[in-house]
Amino acid sequence: MGCASSIHISESRVVYHSGKESEDSNSPNQTNTTATQSQQQQQGNPVPGLFIKSSSTSTYKTAFTEVQFGPMKLHVDQLQVLLVFAKEDSQSNGFCWACEKAGFRCNTAKTPESALESFLEKHHDIIIIDHRHSRSFDAEALCRSIRAASSSENTVIVAVVRRQDREDASVMPLVNAGFNRRYIENTNIMTCYNELLQLEHGEVRAQFKLRACNAIFTALEQSQEAIEITSEDHVIQYVNPACESIMGYKQGELLGKDITEVPKSENNKADLLDTINSCIKIGKEWQGIYYAKKKNGDSIQQNVKITPVIGQGGKIRHYVSIKRPLHDNNKADKSSERVQAESQTDIQSCKHKDRRKGSLDVKSTTSRGSDGSSQRRHSSMARIHSMTIEAPITKVINIINAAQESSPMPVAEALDRVLEILRTTELYSPQFGAKDEDPHTSNLVGGLMTDGLRRLSGNEYLLATKHPHHIPSHLITPLSLNDIPPRVAQTMENEDSWDFDICKLEGATIKRPLVYLGLKVFSRFGVCEFLNCSEVTLRSWLQVIEANYHQTNSYHNSTHSADVLHATAYFLGKERVKQSLDQIDEVAALIAATVHDVDHPGRTNSFLCNAGSELAILYNDTAVLESHHAALAFQLTTRDEKCNIFKNMERNEYRTLRQAIIDMVLATEMTKHFEHVNKFVNSINKPLAALEENGANGDADSVKSILTSPENRILVKRMLIKCADISNPCRPLELCIEWAGRISEEYFAQTDEEKRLGLPVVMPVFDRNTCSIPKSQISFIDYFITDMFDAWDEFADLPNLMQHLDNNFKYWKELDEKKLRSLRPPPE
């Protein structure tokens, strides 16, 4: 139904009452009157705001009633009524009694503010507003305020008015204000009761059915089939997105047009339209093959089903057409000859042949159909299928195509939809919900998983031509593990622990943690020995790489790189990981972690693409930063013998190592996040779990074959660096808070610059004046972190990380529940 608009509400003065124990009795603003009413009745004292009656008059309905709406069975919950009366009088008491007698849940409010607050919380079915006393409050203004909330769309609002001397007074001012009904004041209790019953079985029941239509329209909008609805006079009333996509027309170009005004294809038999009309005019369904003409003039062959809809007076009021483009031209031609010769006039009920289990991406329908060039394409496709070049996905598609030949029509149609899914490029990316979901989640998804909206304007954000940073002379002092300053060495004593504090190392090294931590970690893993390079060369390389990180970035600086290096080394020490990877994989992982964000400008890929940056142009708006990090890392390494850690490697081994490093750096790009996670789960975790379930846990050969296959080693390395890259929510709380503040500041700075340059704002929620950091962290954890680390923990056994993740999530939830937007609660 949508979210209510944000309205500032003063302190509530809502009085709740019920003839039985209220299910909302925990509300801080609610007064449960059942017990107190009983006590005060015994004492002879009336309860303020309530009509006092004997218990014998009370009758209650069941919790809900069933309503049949076409083929839908709906359950109507106990109706909720809001009475808005500034003063208690016999009229308000009459409606209170009537609500209780009818079994409706009733709230009362005395001010517009409390009425709005109560409605936004409860979303009442009926609101009765006192319109008799203009001095108390403006009833029409209150009605407009309620109608401003989208959740009021199906609420019935009644105005209680004075008896008029003039019987011809117009109700239009009330209608214009948003009222559904006028009630002329009458304090008779049975009159109030009858009014409520008429509302329940009239306006409220109708609104309830209209509300259910939202679900029907959602199904229509998301359907893969093209759907068109016309009036009995064949005027187009509705087309769904799939219809727009297939035919090339926009909805506004079709709605209101007579169907005869839409261009027709010449490929249909001359008498086909007459056959269709003679069938549907007598209320029978027609199904068959029909050629439609797209907006661009091409003909498209469709399997069409047209169903007449009987309405008021037993007459046909609408026609519903469901159209599905055909893929297999040979099948289509045979079906066309059969169906056009004999229309299916004996089908009198609309039975859904397509039992889809889930909705499909409507965009996929754009690839469907055929046109006048089908014969030329058929010979071209025959040549393509005769080629011997075959990828795994083409083998799957060919198997399905072969199965279709001998399958019944429903199965063939289902396999058609399977093929459509397999032909998409984003096989592993989830289908996102509507944009009216949590804005923090949608902003993070948009900012991290897209390459931006191309914007052709003069606002071009040009990153300066990159000149690698030269190392200041004071940084080139001889340095090895033997002469690391004591303070730095002491800070790194527990670097093999997950709780190692990288921020302390940042302070101890004056923002140069990467060189020091790199020397120690690389030494522990024997990197120099593997590369056949000296420690001096390694030190020089680490200095060059660190110098090319931007220390002015609050997040993407060399401390982040050192943090990812530390996490990578920690993961490499886990037993299951060691079983899977060879030493060349370990070296590749450590180097990739070190360079994975080198020269990061502190802006997202979407920003660079929107701004038309040199990097975005160079890398064609695809994995812009990740491609730059990998390329620059090798440029910096190989340009100078003094820091070329690869110079003594054998050529083939170097190429293998280089490819592994590039693959891991590119894996940190978030648009492929779900692909990497899903492949890891399906290719590694599920087979390992199956071995355990089948009692083959001790079968070392089976486990080893899963862990050490070349394809799976690549998946493990990708998952490892991805988890290391965004492991901040799994760090101890203080580190988690620190990193949350740093990334938020970087996003705030990007939003500021986007506004200053007139660029699209990629993540609007990251406005430093309004952003809720707890909400952003909750969304990030929910959407990206939880599933990924569940899978990684299942593989690598990381209970300490999962405990930190749980603690940190609870911390952010507690701040959010307190409506706090900052990193920490205010000091007490």
XYZ file of C-alpha atoms in Angstrom, residues 183-469:
287
model
C -23.579 11.634 8.376
C -26.169 14.124 9.600
C -25.929 14.222 13.364
C -28.237 11.759 15.088
C -27.408 10.568 18.572
C -29.794 7.633 18.460
C -27.676 4.605 19.298
C -29.310 2.254 16.799
C -28.950 4.847 14.048
C -25.196 4.987 14.728
C -25.047 1.208 14.777
C -26.935 0.892 11.482
C -24.650 3.495 9.896
C -21.601 1.408 10.800
C -23.193 -1.769 9.463
C -24.005 -0.044 6.164
C -20.428 1.214 5.939
C -19.041 -2.255 6.679
C -21.089 -4.050 4.037
C -20.965 -1.206 1.527
C -18.051 1.220 1.263
C -15.605 -0.705 3.470
C -16.231 -4.035 1.742
C -15.807 -2.379 -1.659
C -12.566 -0.697 -0.568
C -11.311 -4.006 0.774
C -11.827 -5.616 -2.632
C -10.140 -2.694 -4.345
C -7.179 -3.138 -2.033
C -6.890 -6.749 -3.163
C -6.655 -5.485 -6.747
C -3.152 -4.245 -5.963
C -1.996 -7.865 -5.792
C -3.675 -8.615 -9.124
C -2.062 -5.616 -10.821
C 1.310 -6.617 -9.379
C 0.918 -10.045 -10.973
C -0.015 -8.416 -14.289
C 2.906 -6.004 -14.160
C 5.425 -8.753 -13.425
C 4.031 -11.341 -15.816
C 6.338 -12.453 -18.610
C 3.418 -12.820 -20.998
C 2.221 -9.722 -22.803
C -1.244 -8.840 -21.458
C -3.708 -6.420 -23.023
C -7.165 -5.510 -21.695
C -9.778 -3.804 -23.879
C -13.352 -2.628 -23.335
C -16.359 -4.271 -24.919
C -15.912 -1.736 -27.739
C -12.274 -2.845 -28.206
C -10.759 0.329 -26.734
C -7.395 -0.469 -25.132
C -7.573 0.041 -21.360
C -4.375 -1.627 -20.109
C -1.114 -3.096 -21.370
C 1.579 -4.517 -19.085
C 5.358 -3.870 -19.307
C 5.952 -7.149 -21.145
C 3.537 -6.005 -23.852
C 5.342 -2.672 -24.126
C 8.693 -4.446 -24.350
C 7.615 -6.913 -27.041
C 5.660 -4.504 -29.230
C 7.886 -1.451 -28.812
C 5.031 0.859 -27.854
C 4.850 2.884 -24.660
C 1.726 2.503 -22.556
C 0.642 6.083 -23.247
C 0.710 5.438 -27.007
C -1.851 2.636 -26.705
C -4.239 3.469 -23.872
C -7.533 4.924 -25.091
C -6.972 3.833 -28.690
C -9.402 1.669 -30.562
C -7.662 -1.607 -31.303
C -8.397 -1.124 -35.003
C -6.136 1.970 -34.946
C -3.074 -0.172 -34.122
C -1.295 -1.264 -37.343
C -1.920 -4.881 -38.357
C 0.457 -7.402 -39.901
C -0.219 -8.620 -43.428
C 0.985 -12.135 -42.548
C -2.355 -13.271 -41.079
C -4.938 -15.081 -43.182
C -7.562 -12.745 -44.606
C -10.448 -14.183 -42.584
C -8.582 -14.647 -39.288
C -9.869 -11.451 -37.642
C -13.451 -12.318 -38.572
C -12.967 -15.784 -37.088
C -11.653 -14.299 -33.845
C -14.444 -11.720 -33.559
C -17.202 -14.227 -34.263
C -15.842 -16.371 -31.441
C -15.279 -13.815 -28.711
C -18.472 -11.832 -29.373
C -20.569 -14.750 -28.207
C -18.545 -14.991 -24.993
C -16.223 -17.814 -25.976
C -12.465 -17.888 -25.633
C -10.203 -17.936 -28.703
C -6.674 -19.251 -28.791
C -4.328 -19.521 -31.727
C -1.390 -18.120 -33.690
C -1.539 -14.454 -34.647
C 0.950 -12.118 -36.330
C 1.209 -8.669 -34.711
C 3.039 -5.653 -36.102
C 5.578 -4.020 -33.799
C 6.079 -0.274 -33.670
C 9.173 -0.568 -35.860
C 7.146 -2.308 -38.577
C 8.425 -5.846 -37.964
C 5.956 -8.701 -37.703
C 6.054 -10.924 -34.648
C 4.386 -14.319 -34.391
C 2.508 -14.873 -31.144
C 0.486 -17.543 -29.411
C -2.574 -15.515 -28.381
C -5.442 -16.316 -26.024
C -8.383 -13.876 -25.884
C -10.887 -14.288 -23.062
C -14.180 -12.320 -22.827
C -14.957 -11.080 -19.311
C -18.619 -11.009 -18.336
C -19.627 -8.053 -16.164
C -22.698 -6.141 -15.069
C -25.935 -7.199 -16.690
C -24.399 -10.447 -17.892
C -22.795 -8.612 -20.784
C -19.217 -8.719 -22.025
C -17.444 -5.741 -20.443
C -13.788 -6.488 -21.230
C -11.532 -8.684 -23.350
C -8.259 -9.977 -21.897
C -5.573 -10.947 -24.405
C -2.520 -12.956 -23.292
C 0.229 -13.079 -25.892
C 3.406 -15.122 -25.938
C 5.958 -14.771 -28.751
C 6.967 -18.020 -30.418
C 10.594 -19.154 -30.600
C 10.615 -22.242 -32.773
C 9.479 -21.233 -36.257
C 8.886 -24.803 -37.399
C 6.614 -25.475 -34.458
C 4.910 -22.171 -34.981
C 4.139 -22.850 -38.625
C 2.602 -26.212 -37.792
C 0.599 -24.757 -34.935
C -0.522 -21.870 -37.097
C -1.884 -24.162 -39.795
C -3.675 -26.289 -37.245
C -5.087 -23.529 -35.059
C -6.050 -21.070 -37.783
C -7.948 -23.819 -39.596
C -9.934 -24.685 -36.528
C -10.353 -22.058 -33.819
C -10.855 -23.323 -30.316
C -14.409 -22.200 -29.782
C -15.205 -24.844 -27.191
C -13.029 -23.310 -24.455
C -15.400 -21.443 -22.177
C -13.398 -21.010 -19.028
C -10.072 -19.306 -18.442
C -7.693 -22.039 -17.278
C -4.103 -21.085 -16.682
C -1.829 -23.453 -18.556
C 1.288 -21.693 -17.383
C 1.973 -22.693 -13.758
C 5.102 -20.634 -13.179
C 6.741 -21.009 -9.793
C 8.208 -17.544 -9.720
C 8.255 -14.258 -11.560
C 10.753 -13.696 -14.339
C 12.546 -10.611 -15.497
C 10.214 -8.858 -17.919
C 13.228 -7.436 -19.739
C 14.047 -10.888 -21.029
C 11.012 -10.752 -23.297
C 12.741 -8.254 -25.543
C 14.759 -11.065 -27.062
C 11.725 -13.064 -28.045
C 9.883 -13.431 -31.288
C 10.681 -13.502 -34.974
C 10.198 -11.202 -37.908
C 10.079 -11.243 -41.684
C 13.716 -12.230 -41.886
C 13.132 -15.538 -40.094
C 14.087 -17.651 -43.095
C 17.453 -15.884 -43.467
C 18.095 -16.215 -39.755
C 17.131 -19.872 -39.810
C 19.935 -20.711 -42.249
C 22.377 -18.589 -40.225
C 21.414 -20.355 -37.013
C 21.888 -23.708 -38.724
C 25.484 -22.747 -39.532
C 26.065 -21.594 -35.954
C 24.738 -24.847 -34.486
C 26.942 -26.834 -36.860
C 30.077 -25.229 -35.440
C 32.227 -27.371 -33.164
C 32.977 -24.510 -30.723
C 30.918 -25.335 -27.644
C 30.946 -23.789 -24.190
C 29.314 -25.510 -21.186
C 26.319 -23.165 -21.325
C 25.766 -23.905 -25.032
C 25.832 -27.623 -24.264
C 23.099 -27.088 -21.674
C 21.045 -25.010 -24.116
C 21.410 -27.649 -26.849
C 20.288 -30.402 -24.465
C 17.197 -28.383 -23.544
C 16.461 -27.640 -27.206
C 16.618 -31.352 -27.977
C 14.325 -32.169 -25.052
C 11.761 -29.648 -26.299
C 11.278 -31.540 -29.553
C 9.632 -34.499 -27.818
C 7.996 -32.627 -24.943
C 4.308 -31.774 -24.543
C 3.386 -28.123 -25.027
C 3.343 -27.103 -21.309
C 6.812 -28.592 -20.786
C 8.131 -27.022 -23.995
C 6.818 -23.638 -22.901
C 8.423 -24.025 -19.481
C 11.733 -24.926 -21.130
C 11.382 -21.805 -23.285
C 11.407 -19.740 -20.122
C 14.391 -21.714 -18.784
C 16.283 -20.845 -21.964
C 15.407 -17.171 -21.583
C 16.920 -17.185 -18.090
C 20.056 -19.002 -19.235
C 20.607 -16.493 -22.024
C 20.769 -13.561 -19.621
C 24.186 -12.265 -18.614
C 23.450 -11.839 -14.898
C 22.685 -15.439 -13.972
C 23.688 -15.063 -10.336
C 22.457 -11.551 -9.518
C 19.210 -11.456 -7.509
C 16.119 -9.679 -8.793
C 15.833 -6.476 -6.743
C 12.592 -5.279 -5.310
C 10.840 -2.036 -5.964
C 12.624 1.182 -5.178
C 10.267 1.999 -2.347
C 12.106 -0.494 -0.140
C 14.598 0.623 2.510
C 16.471 3.527 0.849
C 19.733 2.629 2.603
C 19.696 -0.824 1.005
C 18.642 0.421 -2.442
C 21.272 3.193 -2.317
C 24.025 0.764 -1.334
C 22.977 -1.648 -4.069
C 22.829 1.153 -6.619
C 26.111 2.671 -5.518
C 28.138 -0.530 -5.209
C 26.631 -2.835 -7.823
C 26.155 -0.575 -10.855
C 28.505 1.385 -13.054
C 26.462 4.550 -12.866
C 24.079 6.400 -15.140
C 25.788 7.756 -18.218
C 25.424 11.479 -18.296
C 26.315 13.331 -21.479
C 27.081 16.807 -20.278
C 29.930 19.219 -19.912
C 30.442 18.143 -16.319
C 33.353 15.798 -16.863
C 35.268 14.741 -13.803
C 38.837 14.291 -14.999
C 41.236 12.391 -12.841
C 44.592 13.920 -13.552
C 46.851 11.885 -15.811
C 48.395 9.430 -13.424
C 52.007 9.980 -12.556
C 53.088 7.362 -10.033
C 54.008 8.897 -6.714
